[in-house]
Amino acid sequence: MVTTTSYLLLAAALFIIGVVGVLVRRNILVSLMALGLMANATALVFAAFSRWYPDGEVLALLVLAASTAGLGLGVAMGVYLFRHRRTLDMDELGQLRW
């Protein structure tokens, strides 16, 4: 049987990988994928605690739905920026003056 501690350690590892991905990578789409990984780690924590609190599963689904909507908007903005600027590098997009 897998304990709650194992789920929490896995969620912490996923969250740390996501933070490193956001801080290190300069590509917008890779940063969005790292943000999605962080949201999934948060949902895993809620699902792990649903053993004691039955609302955890509902909160996990809510986190997944909200992160999916946010990532969809982020990808749409990334496509828009790529069409107009021909790059997804955050350093080159530092000054978004049209």
Coordinates of C-alpha atoms in Angstrom, one line a residue:
M1 CA 0.0 0.0 0.0
V2 CA 1.3 3.4 -0.9
T3 CA 1.4 5.9 1.9
T4 CA 0.4 9.6 1.8
T5 CA 4.0 10.5 2.4
S6 CA 5.0 8.9 -0.9
Y7 CA 2.4 11.0 -2.8
L8 CA 3.6 14.1 -1.1
L9 CA 7.2 13.4 -1.9
L10 CA 6.3 12.8 -5.5
A11 CA 4.3 16.0 -5.6
A12 CA 7.2 18.0 -4.1
A13 CA 9.6 16.5 -6.7
L14 CA 7.2 17.4 -9.5
F15 CA 6.7 20.9 -8.2
I16 CA 10.5 21.5 -7.8
I17 CA 11.0 20.3 -11.4
G18 CA 8.3 22.7 -12.5
V19 CA 9.9 25.6 -10.7
V20 CA 13.3 24.9 -12.2
G21 CA 11.7 24.7 -15.6
V22 CA 10.0 28.1 -15.2
L23 CA 13.2 29.7 -13.9
V24 CA 15.8 28.2 -16.2
R25 CA 14.1 27.9 -19.6
R26 CA 13.6 30.9 -21.8
N27 CA 11.0 29.5 -24.2
I28 CA 7.4 30.5 -23.4
L29 CA 5.9 27.1 -24.3
V30 CA 8.4 25.2 -22.2
S31 CA 7.6 27.5 -19.3
L32 CA 3.9 26.9 -19.8
M33 CA 4.5 23.1 -19.7
A34 CA 6.5 23.6 -16.4
L35 CA 3.6 25.6 -15.0
G36 CA 1.3 22.7 -16.0
L37 CA 3.6 20.3 -14.1
M38 CA 3.3 22.5 -11.1
A39 CA -0.5 22.5 -11.3
N40 CA -0.5 18.7 -11.6
A41 CA 1.7 18.5 -8.5
T42 CA -0.8 20.6 -6.6
A43 CA -3.7 18.4 -7.8
L44 CA -1.7 15.3 -6.6
V45 CA -1.5 16.9 -3.1
F46 CA -5.2 17.4 -3.0
A47 CA -5.8 13.9 -4.3
A48 CA -3.4 12.5 -1.6
F49 CA -5.3 14.2 1.1
S50 CA -8.7 13.1 -0.2
R51 CA -8.1 10.0 2.0
W52 CA -9.0 12.0 5.1
Y53 CA -11.0 14.9 3.5
P54 CA -13.5 13.9 0.8
D55 CA -13.3 17.3 -0.7
G56 CA -9.8 16.7 -2.0
E57 CA -10.9 15.0 -5.2
V58 CA -13.2 17.9 -6.1
L59 CA -10.4 20.4 -5.4
A60 CA -8.0 18.3 -7.5
L61 CA -10.5 18.4 -10.5
L62 CA -11.0 22.1 -10.0
V63 CA -7.2 22.8 -10.1
L64 CA -6.9 20.7 -13.2
A65 CA -9.7 22.5 -14.9
A66 CA -8.4 25.9 -14.0
S67 CA -4.8 25.1 -15.1
T68 CA -6.1 23.7 -18.4
A69 CA -8.0 26.9 -19.1
G70 CA -4.9 29.0 -18.2
L71 CA -2.6 26.9 -20.2
G72 CA -4.9 27.1 -23.2
L73 CA -4.8 30.9 -23.0
G74 CA -1.1 30.9 -22.6
V75 CA -0.6 28.7 -25.7
A76 CA -2.9 31.0 -27.7
M77 CA -0.9 34.0 -26.6
G78 CA 2.3 32.1 -27.5
V79 CA 1.0 31.4 -31.0
Y80 CA 0.0 35.0 -31.4
L81 CA 3.4 36.2 -30.3
F82 CA 5.2 33.8 -32.6
R83 CA 3.2 34.9 -35.6
H84 CA 4.0 38.5 -35.0
R85 CA 7.6 38.3 -33.6
R86 CA 8.8 35.0 -35.0
T87 CA 10.3 34.0 -31.7
L88 CA 9.3 32.6 -28.4
D89 CA 12.4 33.6 -26.5
M90 CA 11.4 35.6 -23.4
D91 CA 14.6 37.6 -23.4
E92 CA 13.8 38.9 -26.9
L93 CA 10.1 39.5 -26.0
G94 CA 11.1 41.6 -23.0
Q95 CA 9.9 44.8 -24.5
L96 CA 6.4 44.1 -25.9
R97 CA 5.9 47.4 -27.7
W98 CA 3.7 47.1 -30.7

